[in-house]
Amino acid sequence: MTTRRLGPPPLPLPTALTSLVLEVPALDMVVQWRRCGVVADYVAEYLALSFEQPSYAQSVLSTVTNELVENAVRFSADKARPIRVEALHRGEVVELLVSNLAAESHILGLEALFADLARGDLTSVFRERVEARTRGGLGLLILAKDYGAVLGAMLALEQEARTQVTMQVVLPTKELSNP
Amino acid sequence: MKLRVQVASTPAEVLRCQYLIAEVYNKEYEVVFSTDRYDLEAKIEPWPHRYFMVLDGAELAATLGLYQRQTYVERFGGVAREDIERELEAAGVKGGYDSSNLREVTKIVVSPAYRGRGLARLMVGCAHSRSFLSDGGDEQPLVVFCAKRSIAEKVHQAAGLRPRRVKPFPYYKVHELYRSADDPMDSYLIIPHLDVPARWYDLALPSDCDTNLMREEGA
């Protein structure tokens, strides 16, 4: 199996203190789209209990998780295959990993997005993408621009031009406290 | 092919219909569904209220839905009561129907394994049974639907129905993979006692059907 990474090299992360793993069939969420929010809220509430300001942390974590889960479902190439959500509270950071099987067209979109992210000026990148009406990626850009999230994607090529994508979002815990 | 047609009446039957519709609509049109919200720009569609099943033994071969209120053509198609009244007057039946009592046949899906055998025509014909449209009551609702012209022609008209084109359906992102400039969408009205053949309107449900019957009748 061929694997590669999009985004900056992986950071050395502290050991997980609290963790949660969920698997849900993508088709369940296609049938009831609100389930994306239900999963996001559940993950967020589970992790937020460890924060001094749980309601603020929960709100941010729910927003971030919902973006990842909705993308994973929308771009899932096999809706019968489960979406895997892994949430890890590592003390200084929270790491979210969401996996799905993606078609080649989605990989091309991700490559373009990470090339834009690497340019650094996220406000300009965001504006350009809105003006160009570039489909997809705006939600992920907002996570990086507004929440200080570090984004990465692990790609593992499977059969028939399909790739297992694991989106990684690392959020500094200071971003999860109300300023 | 011998088939059973019936109304989905149990929670399990409704779920089976929803999963088949969701699987096909998501794969072909990237649509997702919700009971309590819709956003046609985000491709989130509202679920119908009632479902019709075509069964090959235990296998769900085809299904469609029915909006019993807040029809799609009213909410998104811009069809107003005056549009319906105008059509009723043109048909010479003004006053014979309540122009606000609409049902909408929608989300016509044939399982990929059963395509090319005339199931869509058979199902759409059977679904214009009074017992599906009016839920067993005495009321006589009008029927509306929105579809691209090729579907109105190759499915509805081919089933013997006589849909009346009301107005063009506005463009929404949710239909970007469905409609095209060559095959635009419209809203249609069906006046049951004028536009639905008795063999469909009086069909008792559940019922056993044969796809060969459609061919023999030339429908």
mmCIF file of C-alpha atoms in Angstrom:
data_model
loop_
_atom_site.group_PDB
_atom_site.id
_atom_site.type_symbol
_atom_site.label_atom_id
_atom_site.label_comp_id
_atom_site.label_asym_id
_atom_site.label_seq_id
_atom_site.Cartn_x
_atom_site.Cartn_y
_atom_site.Cartn_z
ATOM 1 C CA MET A 1 0.000 0.000 0.000
ATOM 2 C CA THR A 2 1.395 3.418 -1.011
ATOM 3 C CA THR A 3 1.076 6.160 1.594
ATOM 4 C CA ARG A 4 1.901 9.846 1.556
ATOM 5 C CA ARG A 5 1.112 12.957 3.554
ATOM 6 C CA LEU A 6 -0.258 16.358 2.593
ATOM 7 C CA GLY A 7 0.508 19.338 4.796
ATOM 8 C CA PRO A 8 3.424 20.057 7.125
ATOM 9 C CA PRO A 9 5.503 17.165 8.499
ATOM 10 C CA PRO A 10 3.802 15.507 11.482
ATOM 11 C CA LEU A 11 4.469 17.201 14.805
ATOM 12 C CA PRO A 12 5.662 15.142 17.757
ATOM 13 C CA LEU A 13 2.505 15.002 19.856
ATOM 14 C CA PRO A 14 2.168 14.285 23.588
ATOM 15 C CA THR A 15 0.559 11.060 24.769
ATOM 16 C CA ALA A 16 -3.229 11.031 24.664
ATOM 17 C CA LEU A 17 -4.918 11.511 28.031
ATOM 18 C CA THR A 18 -8.495 11.148 26.857
ATOM 19 C CA SER A 19 -9.538 9.402 23.678
ATOM 20 C CA LEU A 20 -12.647 8.395 21.792
ATOM 21 C CA VAL A 21 -13.072 6.315 18.640
ATOM 22 C CA LEU A 22 -16.315 6.094 16.645
ATOM 23 C CA GLU A 23 -17.247 4.340 13.423
ATOM 24 C CA VAL A 24 -20.466 5.184 11.597
ATOM 25 C CA PRO A 25 -21.648 4.156 8.117
ATOM 26 C CA ALA A 26 -21.613 7.155 5.792
ATOM 27 C CA LEU A 27 -24.998 6.142 4.371
ATOM 28 C CA ASP A 28 -26.619 6.606 7.805
ATOM 29 C CA MET A 29 -25.662 10.257 7.599
ATOM 30 C CA VAL A 30 -26.757 10.615 3.977
ATOM 31 C CA VAL A 31 -30.180 9.385 5.124
ATOM 32 C CA GLN A 32 -30.277 11.863 8.049
ATOM 33 C CA TRP A 33 -27.774 14.680 7.534
ATOM 34 C CA ARG A 34 -28.311 15.955 11.065
ATOM 35 C CA ARG A 35 -26.442 12.861 12.270
ATOM 36 C CA CYS A 36 -23.188 14.593 11.263
ATOM 37 C CA GLY A 37 -24.016 17.211 13.880
ATOM 38 C CA VAL A 38 -25.051 14.564 16.391
ATOM 39 C CA VAL A 39 -21.674 12.815 16.035
ATOM 40 C CA ALA A 40 -19.835 16.148 16.235
ATOM 41 C CA ASP A 41 -21.752 17.202 19.332
ATOM 42 C CA TYR A 42 -21.100 13.872 21.018
ATOM 43 C CA VAL A 43 -17.355 14.015 20.353
ATOM 44 C CA ALA A 44 -17.237 17.645 21.463
ATOM 45 C CA GLU A 45 -19.125 17.094 24.703
ATOM 46 C CA TYR A 46 -17.021 14.034 25.527
ATOM 47 C CA LEU A 47 -13.757 15.979 25.216
ATOM 48 C CA ALA A 48 -15.004 19.325 26.537
ATOM 49 C CA LEU A 49 -15.652 17.948 30.012
ATOM 50 C CA SER A 50 -11.894 18.180 30.612
ATOM 51 C CA PHE A 51 -11.787 21.937 29.932
ATOM 52 C CA GLU A 52 -12.163 24.803 32.368
ATOM 53 C CA GLN A 53 -14.720 26.430 30.071
ATOM 54 C CA PRO A 54 -16.482 23.362 28.738
ATOM 55 C CA SER A 55 -19.263 25.182 26.877
ATOM 56 C CA TYR A 56 -16.803 27.254 24.806
ATOM 57 C CA ALA A 57 -14.545 24.261 24.149
ATOM 58 C CA GLN A 58 -17.574 22.205 23.200
ATOM 59 C CA SER A 59 -18.750 24.830 20.733
ATOM 60 C CA VAL A 60 -15.361 25.012 18.962
ATOM 61 C CA LEU A 61 -14.815 21.246 18.985
ATOM 62 C CA SER A 62 -18.307 20.634 17.625
ATOM 63 C CA THR A 63 -17.753 23.113 14.773
ATOM 64 C CA VAL A 64 -14.409 21.567 13.844
ATOM 65 C CA THR A 65 -15.602 17.967 14.109
ATOM 66 C CA ASN A 66 -18.765 18.701 12.153
ATOM 67 C CA GLU A 67 -16.735 20.148 9.289
ATOM 68 C CA LEU A 68 -14.536 17.058 9.166
ATOM 69 C CA VAL A 69 -17.419 14.581 9.418
ATOM 70 C CA GLU A 70 -19.540 16.348 6.771
ATOM 71 C CA ASN A 71 -16.577 16.384 4.385
ATOM 72 C CA ALA A 72 -15.824 12.715 5.051
ATOM 73 C CA VAL A 73 -19.406 11.743 4.276
ATOM 74 C CA ARG A 74 -19.787 13.977 1.219
ATOM 75 C CA PHE A 75 -16.561 12.739 -0.351
ATOM 76 C CA SER A 76 -16.873 9.116 0.707
ATOM 77 C CA ALA A 77 -16.490 6.930 -2.378
ATOM 78 C CA ASP A 78 -18.179 3.979 -0.670
ATOM 79 C CA LYS A 79 -21.130 4.992 1.464
ATOM 80 C CA ALA A 80 -21.451 1.515 2.979
ATOM 81 C CA ARG A 81 -17.967 1.801 4.456
ATOM 82 C CA PRO A 82 -17.766 3.401 7.899
ATOM 83 C CA ILE A 83 -16.426 6.866 8.580
ATOM 84 C CA ARG A 84 -13.903 6.610 11.413
ATOM 85 C CA VAL A 85 -13.645 9.451 13.916
ATOM 86 C CA GLU A 86 -10.844 9.517 16.468
ATOM 87 C CA ALA A 87 -10.608 12.311 19.048
ATOM 88 C CA LEU A 88 -7.594 12.626 21.323
ATOM 89 C CA HIS A 89 -7.033 15.123 24.133
ATOM 90 C CA ARG A 90 -3.254 15.352 24.419
ATOM 91 C CA GLY A 91 -3.030 18.050 27.078
ATOM 92 C CA GLU A 92 -1.513 20.936 25.080
ATOM 93 C CA VAL A 93 -3.431 20.023 21.955
ATOM 94 C CA VAL A 94 -6.531 18.199 20.807
ATOM 95 C CA GLU A 95 -6.087 15.958 17.780
ATOM 96 C CA LEU A 96 -8.991 14.955 15.557
ATOM 97 C CA LEU A 97 -8.611 12.248 12.924
ATOM 98 C CA VAL A 98 -11.434 11.488 10.496
ATOM 99 C CA SER A 99 -11.052 8.786 7.834
ATOM 100 C CA ASN A 100 -13.001 7.887 4.715
ATOM 101 C CA LEU A 101 -12.479 6.245 1.360
ATOM 102 C CA ALA A 102 -12.199 8.930 -1.327
ATOM 103 C CA ALA A 103 -12.326 9.014 -5.099
ATOM 104 C CA GLU A 104 -9.450 10.460 -7.148
ATOM 105 C CA SER A 105 -11.339 13.712 -7.820
ATOM 106 C CA HIS A 106 -11.443 14.496 -4.102
ATOM 107 C CA ILE A 107 -7.703 13.815 -3.730
ATOM 108 C CA LEU A 108 -6.993 16.371 -6.451
ATOM 109 C CA GLY A 109 -9.091 18.918 -4.548
ATOM 110 C CA LEU A 110 -7.205 18.190 -1.328
ATOM 111 C CA GLU A 111 -3.828 18.566 -3.051
ATOM 112 C CA ALA A 112 -4.880 21.984 -4.354
ATOM 113 C CA LEU A 113 -6.130 22.993 -0.911
ATOM 114 C CA PHE A 114 -2.882 22.024 0.846
ATOM 115 C CA ALA A 115 -0.859 23.820 -1.825
ATOM 116 C CA ASP A 116 -2.890 26.954 -1.004
ATOM 117 C CA LEU A 117 -2.481 26.419 2.751
ATOM 118 C CA ALA A 118 1.298 26.203 2.308
ATOM 119 C CA ARG A 119 1.330 29.778 0.933
ATOM 120 C CA GLY A 120 0.685 30.983 4.473
ATOM 121 C CA ASP A 121 -1.499 34.062 3.942
ATOM 122 C CA LEU A 122 -4.752 32.317 4.785
ATOM 123 C CA THR A 123 -6.901 35.446 4.607
ATOM 124 C CA SER A 124 -5.825 36.029 0.994
ATOM 125 C CA VAL A 125 -6.233 32.371 0.138
ATOM 126 C CA PHE A 126 -9.727 32.393 1.620
ATOM 127 C CA ARG A 127 -10.708 35.535 -0.311
ATOM 128 C CA GLU A 128 -9.341 34.167 -3.579
ATOM 129 C CA ARG A 129 -11.230 30.919 -3.171
ATOM 130 C CA VAL A 130 -14.491 32.702 -2.402
ATOM 131 C CA GLU A 131 -14.056 35.003 -5.403
ATOM 132 C CA ALA A 132 -13.163 32.098 -7.668
ATOM 133 C CA ARG A 133 -16.159 30.150 -6.301
ATOM 134 C CA THR A 134 -13.796 27.219 -5.766
ATOM 135 C CA ARG A 135 -15.898 24.313 -4.614
ATOM 136 C CA GLY A 136 -14.972 22.751 -1.279
ATOM 137 C CA GLY A 137 -12.191 23.449 1.159
ATOM 138 C CA LEU A 138 -13.556 26.699 2.591
ATOM 139 C CA GLY A 139 -14.588 25.058 5.843
ATOM 140 C CA LEU A 140 -11.143 23.527 6.308
ATOM 141 C CA LEU A 141 -9.520 26.864 5.495
ATOM 142 C CA ILE A 142 -11.634 28.509 8.196
ATOM 143 C CA LEU A 143 -10.410 25.934 10.731
ATOM 144 C CA ALA A 144 -6.832 26.952 9.991
ATOM 145 C CA LYS A 145 -7.543 30.691 9.663
ATOM 146 C CA ASP A 146 -9.874 31.223 12.608
ATOM 147 C CA TYR A 147 -9.044 28.423 15.036
ATOM 148 C CA GLY A 148 -5.296 28.127 14.609
ATOM 149 C CA ALA A 149 -5.703 24.513 13.545
ATOM 150 C CA VAL A 150 -2.799 22.672 11.930
ATOM 151 C CA LEU A 151 -4.162 20.531 9.104
ATOM 152 C CA GLY A 152 -2.694 17.414 7.571
ATOM 153 C CA ALA A 153 -3.943 14.541 5.450
ATOM 154 C CA MET A 154 -2.635 11.001 5.284
ATOM 155 C CA LEU A 155 -3.373 9.277 1.970
ATOM 156 C CA ALA A 156 -3.194 5.510 1.568
ATOM 157 C CA LEU A 157 -3.794 4.330 -1.997
ATOM 158 C CA GLU A 158 -6.075 1.299 -2.186
ATOM 159 C CA GLN A 159 -7.419 -0.640 -5.155
ATOM 160 C CA GLU A 160 -9.393 0.813 -8.082
ATOM 161 C CA ALA A 161 -7.976 4.345 -7.782
ATOM 162 C CA ARG A 162 -9.545 4.820 -4.364
ATOM 163 C CA THR A 163 -7.634 6.271 -1.480
ATOM 164 C CA GLN A 164 -8.159 6.054 2.250
ATOM 165 C CA VAL A 165 -7.962 9.661 3.450
ATOM 166 C CA THR A 166 -7.360 10.494 7.086
ATOM 167 C CA MET A 167 -7.788 14.188 7.782
ATOM 168 C CA GLN A 168 -5.823 15.347 10.810
ATOM 169 C CA VAL A 169 -6.619 18.532 12.697
ATOM 170 C CA VAL A 170 -4.438 19.579 15.629
ATOM 171 C CA LEU A 171 -5.977 22.324 17.770
ATOM 172 C CA PRO A 172 -3.979 24.096 20.483
ATOM 173 C CA THR A 173 -6.015 23.850 23.701
ATOM 174 C CA LYS A 174 -5.566 27.604 24.230
ATOM 175 C CA GLU A 175 -7.853 28.048 21.208
ATOM 176 C CA LEU A 176 -10.498 26.164 23.159
ATOM 177 C CA SER A 177 -10.630 28.718 25.973
ATOM 178 C CA ASN A 178 -12.800 31.802 25.684
ATOM 179 C CA PRO A 179 -10.427 34.772 25.206
ATOM 180 C CA MET B 1 -41.679 -10.199 -14.087
ATOM 181 C CA LYS B 2 -44.229 -10.543 -11.277
ATOM 182 C CA LEU B 3 -44.053 -7.766 -8.717
ATOM 183 C CA ARG B 4 -45.864 -6.718 -5.568
ATOM 184 C CA VAL B 5 -46.790 -3.046 -5.215
ATOM 185 C CA GLN B 6 -47.741 -1.616 -1.829
ATOM 186 C CA VAL B 7 -47.581 1.356 0.475
ATOM 187 C CA ALA B 8 -44.707 1.310 2.989
ATOM 188 C CA SER B 9 -46.581 0.962 6.252
ATOM 189 C CA THR B 10 -44.093 -0.144 8.894
ATOM 190 C CA PRO B 11 -41.031 1.773 10.184
ATOM 191 C CA ALA B 12 -38.801 -0.910 8.651
ATOM 192 C CA GLU B 13 -40.444 -0.515 5.237
ATOM 193 C CA VAL B 14 -40.105 3.274 5.377
ATOM 194 C CA LEU B 15 -36.418 2.936 6.287
ATOM 195 C CA ARG B 16 -35.798 0.512 3.414
ATOM 196 C CA CYS B 17 -37.306 3.025 0.990
ATOM 197 C CA GLN B 18 -35.271 5.894 2.447
ATOM 198 C CA TYR B 19 -31.997 3.953 2.256
ATOM 199 C CA LEU B 20 -32.559 2.984 -1.384
ATOM 200 C CA ILE B 21 -33.469 6.568 -2.324
ATOM 201 C CA ALA B 22 -30.504 7.973 -0.352
ATOM 202 C CA GLU B 23 -28.047 5.522 -1.895
ATOM 203 C CA VAL B 24 -29.099 6.315 -5.460
ATOM 204 C CA TYR B 25 -29.621 10.071 -5.034
ATOM 205 C CA ASN B 26 -26.308 10.502 -3.270
ATOM 206 C CA LYS B 27 -24.370 8.469 -5.805
ATOM 207 C CA GLU B 28 -25.947 10.101 -8.853
ATOM 208 C CA TYR B 29 -26.699 13.630 -7.640
ATOM 209 C CA GLU B 30 -24.625 14.083 -4.412
ATOM 210 C CA VAL B 31 -27.822 14.756 -2.471
ATOM 211 C CA VAL B 32 -28.241 14.131 1.273
ATOM 212 C CA PHE B 33 -31.500 14.108 3.235
ATOM 213 C CA SER B 34 -33.039 15.429 6.393
ATOM 214 C CA THR B 35 -36.401 15.184 8.084
ATOM 215 C CA ASP B 36 -36.260 18.607 9.671
ATOM 216 C CA ARG B 37 -34.227 20.862 7.414
ATOM 217 C CA TYR B 38 -33.452 21.533 3.786
ATOM 218 C CA ASP B 39 -30.941 23.603 1.889
ATOM 219 C CA LEU B 40 -31.039 23.197 -1.859
ATOM 220 C CA GLU B 41 -27.730 25.051 -2.288
ATOM 221 C CA ALA B 42 -26.047 22.632 0.153
ATOM 222 C CA LYS B 43 -27.857 19.720 -1.550
ATOM 223 C CA ILE B 44 -29.886 18.825 1.526
ATOM 224 C CA GLU B 45 -33.378 17.658 0.550
ATOM 225 C CA PRO B 46 -36.465 17.146 2.735
ATOM 226 C CA TRP B 47 -37.767 13.580 3.092
ATOM 227 C CA PRO B 48 -41.199 12.764 1.682
ATOM 228 C CA HIS B 49 -43.962 11.846 4.130
ATOM 229 C CA ARG B 50 -45.094 8.557 2.584
ATOM 230 C CA TYR B 51 -43.472 5.852 0.435
ATOM 231 C CA PHE B 52 -44.485 3.407 -2.276
ATOM 232 C CA MET B 53 -42.731 0.049 -2.686
ATOM 233 C CA VAL B 54 -42.244 -2.276 -5.669
ATOM 234 C CA LEU B 55 -41.127 -5.647 -4.355
ATOM 235 C CA ASP B 56 -39.646 -8.587 -6.231
ATOM 236 C CA GLY B 57 -40.204 -11.206 -3.553
ATOM 237 C CA ALA B 58 -38.451 -9.725 -0.523
ATOM 238 C CA GLU B 59 -36.234 -7.460 -2.657
ATOM 239 C CA LEU B 60 -37.071 -3.745 -2.890
ATOM 240 C CA ALA B 61 -36.832 -3.227 -6.649
ATOM 241 C CA ALA B 62 -38.088 0.361 -6.781
ATOM 242 C CA THR B 63 -39.567 3.050 -4.602
ATOM 243 C CA LEU B 64 -40.879 6.579 -4.667
ATOM 244 C CA GLY B 65 -42.108 9.119 -2.147
ATOM 245 C CA LEU B 66 -45.100 11.396 -1.652
ATOM 246 C CA TYR B 67 -45.126 14.855 -0.120
ATOM 247 C CA GLN B 68 -48.500 15.179 1.580
ATOM 248 C CA ARG B 69 -48.025 18.828 2.475
ATOM 249 C CA GLN B 70 -45.504 21.593 1.743
ATOM 250 C CA THR B 71 -44.893 20.221 -1.713
ATOM 251 C CA TYR B 72 -41.600 20.829 -3.465
ATOM 252 C CA VAL B 73 -43.281 22.616 -6.384
ATOM 253 C CA GLU B 74 -44.901 25.074 -3.955
ATOM 254 C CA ARG B 75 -41.841 25.595 -1.725
ATOM 255 C CA PHE B 76 -39.178 25.734 -4.407
ATOM 256 C CA GLY B 77 -40.952 25.747 -7.766
ATOM 257 C CA GLY B 78 -42.811 29.000 -7.194
ATOM 258 C CA VAL B 79 -46.140 27.361 -8.032
ATOM 259 C CA ALA B 80 -48.943 29.336 -6.369
ATOM 260 C CA ARG B 81 -52.634 28.614 -5.927
ATOM 261 C CA GLU B 82 -53.369 30.957 -8.844
ATOM 262 C CA ASP B 83 -51.245 28.763 -11.129
ATOM 263 C CA ILE B 84 -53.235 25.698 -10.119
ATOM 264 C CA GLU B 85 -56.543 27.557 -10.452
ATOM 265 C CA ARG B 86 -55.562 28.650 -13.948
ATOM 266 C CA GLU B 87 -54.893 25.041 -14.971
ATOM 267 C CA LEU B 88 -58.179 23.855 -13.441
ATOM 268 C CA GLU B 89 -60.072 26.528 -15.340
ATOM 269 C CA ALA B 90 -58.334 25.618 -18.600
ATOM 270 C CA ALA B 91 -59.335 21.998 -18.012
ATOM 271 C CA GLY B 92 -62.949 23.014 -17.380
ATOM 272 C CA VAL B 93 -63.015 21.783 -13.790
ATOM 273 C CA LYS B 94 -62.729 25.031 -11.849
ATOM 274 C CA GLY B 95 -64.397 24.522 -8.477
ATOM 275 C CA GLY B 96 -64.138 20.748 -8.731
ATOM 276 C CA TYR B 97 -60.926 20.573 -6.722
ATOM 277 C CA ASP B 98 -59.355 22.359 -3.781
ATOM 278 C CA SER B 99 -56.283 24.006 -5.313
ATOM 279 C CA SER B 100 -54.488 23.928 -1.954
ATOM 280 C CA ASN B 101 -54.924 20.169 -1.492
ATOM 281 C CA LEU B 102 -51.865 18.919 -3.311
ATOM 282 C CA ARG B 103 -49.832 15.716 -3.202
ATOM 283 C CA GLU B 104 -46.454 15.430 -4.880
ATOM 284 C CA VAL B 105 -44.992 12.234 -6.293
ATOM 285 C CA THR B 106 -41.222 12.457 -5.906
ATOM 286 C CA LYS B 107 -37.879 10.661 -5.570
ATOM 287 C CA ILE B 108 -38.547 7.993 -8.167
ATOM 288 C CA VAL B 109 -35.817 5.390 -7.778
ATOM 289 C CA VAL B 110 -35.301 2.013 -9.423
ATOM 290 C CA SER B 111 -32.633 -0.184 -7.875
ATOM 291 C CA PRO B 112 -29.714 -0.496 -10.332
ATOM 292 C CA ALA B 113 -30.231 -4.266 -10.637
ATOM 293 C CA TYR B 114 -33.786 -3.711 -11.932
ATOM 294 C CA ARG B 115 -33.232 -0.940 -14.476
ATOM 295 C CA GLY B 116 -34.231 -1.188 -18.122
ATOM 296 C CA ARG B 117 -37.339 -3.269 -17.432
ATOM 297 C CA GLY B 118 -40.009 -0.576 -17.305
ATOM 298 C CA LEU B 119 -40.299 -0.507 -13.511
ATOM 299 C CA ALA B 120 -40.328 3.289 -13.260
ATOM 300 C CA ARG B 121 -43.347 3.518 -15.575
ATOM 301 C CA LEU B 122 -45.143 0.712 -13.782
ATOM 302 C CA MET B 123 -44.416 2.202 -10.351
ATOM 303 C CA VAL B 124 -45.417 5.748 -11.284
ATOM 304 C CA GLY B 125 -48.660 4.436 -12.777
ATOM 305 C CA CYS B 126 -49.469 2.347 -9.688
ATOM 306 C CA ALA B 127 -48.539 5.208 -7.338
ATOM 307 C CA HIS B 128 -51.365 7.275 -8.834
ATOM 308 C CA SER B 129 -53.727 4.898 -7.112
ATOM 309 C CA ARG B 130 -56.289 6.808 -5.057
ATOM 310 C CA SER B 131 -55.433 4.719 -1.997
ATOM 311 C CA PHE B 132 -51.787 5.886 -2.075
ATOM 312 C CA LEU B 133 -52.540 9.522 -2.897
ATOM 313 C CA SER B 134 -55.332 10.076 -0.402
ATOM 314 C CA ASP B 135 -54.282 7.724 2.370
ATOM 315 C CA GLY B 136 -57.571 5.833 2.246
ATOM 316 C CA GLY B 137 -59.722 8.920 2.859
ATOM 317 C CA ASP B 138 -62.536 10.293 0.716
ATOM 318 C CA GLU B 139 -60.694 13.450 -0.301
ATOM 319 C CA GLN B 140 -59.541 13.932 -3.895
ATOM 320 C CA PRO B 141 -56.186 15.682 -3.883
ATOM 321 C CA LEU B 142 -54.566 17.088 -6.979
ATOM 322 C CA VAL B 143 -51.189 15.654 -7.916
ATOM 323 C CA VAL B 144 -48.097 17.681 -8.748
ATOM 324 C CA PHE B 145 -44.529 16.791 -9.544
ATOM 325 C CA CYS B 146 -41.389 18.392 -10.865
ATOM 326 C CA ALA B 147 -39.090 16.635 -13.262
ATOM 327 C CA LYS B 148 -36.958 17.132 -16.296
ATOM 328 C CA ARG B 149 -38.900 16.889 -19.550
ATOM 329 C CA SER B 150 -37.399 13.550 -20.558
ATOM 330 C CA ILE B 151 -38.759 11.958 -17.380
ATOM 331 C CA ALA B 152 -42.219 13.487 -17.792
ATOM 332 C CA GLU B 153 -42.270 12.076 -21.301
ATOM 333 C CA LYS B 154 -40.586 8.690 -20.868
ATOM 334 C CA VAL B 155 -42.030 7.817 -17.470
ATOM 335 C CA HIS B 156 -45.246 9.715 -16.727
ATOM 336 C CA GLN B 157 -46.653 10.010 -20.245
ATOM 337 C CA ALA B 158 -45.421 6.541 -21.141
ATOM 338 C CA ALA B 159 -47.395 5.209 -18.166
ATOM 339 C CA GLY B 160 -50.540 6.689 -19.672
ATOM 340 C CA LEU B 161 -50.697 9.750 -17.391
ATOM 341 C CA ARG B 162 -51.366 13.179 -18.916
ATOM 342 C CA PRO B 163 -49.292 15.700 -16.964
ATOM 343 C CA ARG B 164 -49.992 19.415 -17.535
ATOM 344 C CA ARG B 165 -46.916 21.635 -17.560
ATOM 345 C CA VAL B 166 -47.490 24.532 -15.143
ATOM 346 C CA LYS B 167 -44.250 26.511 -15.297
ATOM 347 C CA PRO B 168 -40.462 26.106 -15.561
ATOM 348 C CA PHE B 169 -38.748 24.998 -12.354
ATOM 349 C CA PRO B 170 -36.094 27.486 -11.135
ATOM 350 C CA TYR B 171 -32.449 26.465 -11.118
ATOM 351 C CA TYR B 172 -30.990 25.206 -7.826
ATOM 352 C CA LYS B 173 -27.547 23.757 -7.193
ATOM 353 C CA VAL B 174 -29.123 20.547 -5.893
ATOM 354 C CA HIS B 175 -30.217 19.750 -9.467
ATOM 355 C CA GLU B 176 -26.906 20.534 -11.176
ATOM 356 C CA LEU B 177 -26.227 16.853 -11.892
ATOM 357 C CA TYR B 178 -29.846 16.115 -12.832
ATOM 358 C CA ARG B 179 -31.070 18.771 -15.238
ATOM 359 C CA SER B 180 -29.378 20.321 -18.251
ATOM 360 C CA ALA B 181 -30.012 23.066 -20.763
ATOM 361 C CA ASP B 182 -31.203 20.421 -23.221
ATOM 362 C CA ASP B 183 -33.422 18.764 -20.650
ATOM 363 C CA PRO B 184 -34.834 21.447 -18.328
ATOM 364 C CA MET B 185 -37.091 20.903 -15.320
ATOM 365 C CA ASP B 186 -40.710 21.971 -15.039
ATOM 366 C CA SER B 187 -43.527 21.751 -12.506
ATOM 367 C CA TYR B 188 -46.514 19.677 -13.592
ATOM 368 C CA LEU B 189 -50.104 19.184 -12.483
ATOM 369 C CA ILE B 190 -52.188 16.026 -12.784
ATOM 370 C CA ILE B 191 -55.963 16.262 -12.379
ATOM 371 C CA PRO B 192 -56.803 12.723 -11.297
ATOM 372 C CA HIS B 193 -60.179 12.071 -12.944
ATOM 373 C CA LEU B 194 -59.016 13.607 -16.213
ATOM 374 C CA ASP B 195 -55.367 12.657 -16.372
ATOM 375 C CA VAL B 196 -55.026 9.307 -14.596
ATOM 376 C CA PRO B 197 -56.300 6.180 -16.344
ATOM 377 C CA ALA B 198 -58.838 4.265 -14.240
ATOM 378 C CA ARG B 199 -56.596 1.193 -14.156
ATOM 379 C CA TRP B 200 -54.159 3.204 -12.033
ATOM 380 C CA TYR B 201 -56.522 5.449 -10.081
ATOM 381 C CA ASP B 202 -58.754 2.572 -8.966
ATOM 382 C CA LEU B 203 -55.913 0.151 -8.289
ATOM 383 C CA ALA B 204 -56.291 -1.470 -4.880
ATOM 384 C CA LEU B 205 -53.172 -1.706 -2.762
ATOM 385 C CA PRO B 206 -51.350 -3.948 -2.136
ATOM 386 C CA SER B 207 -51.562 -5.529 -5.559
ATOM 387 C CA ASP B 208 -49.636 -7.909 -7.784
ATOM 388 C CA CYS B 209 -48.437 -6.546 -11.121
ATOM 389 C CA ASP B 210 -46.639 -7.828 -14.148
ATOM 390 C CA THR B 211 -44.200 -5.686 -16.119
ATOM 391 C CA ASN B 212 -45.287 -7.516 -19.283
ATOM 392 C CA LEU B 213 -48.724 -5.929 -18.845
ATOM 393 C CA MET B 214 -47.193 -2.512 -19.523
ATOM 394 C CA ARG B 215 -45.750 -3.725 -22.811
ATOM 395 C CA GLU B 216 -48.988 -5.399 -23.876
ATOM 396 C CA GLU B 217 -50.918 -2.198 -23.224
ATOM 397 C CA GLY B 218 -48.316 -0.179 -25.082
ATOM 398 C CA ALA B 219 -47.709 1.974 -22.030
#
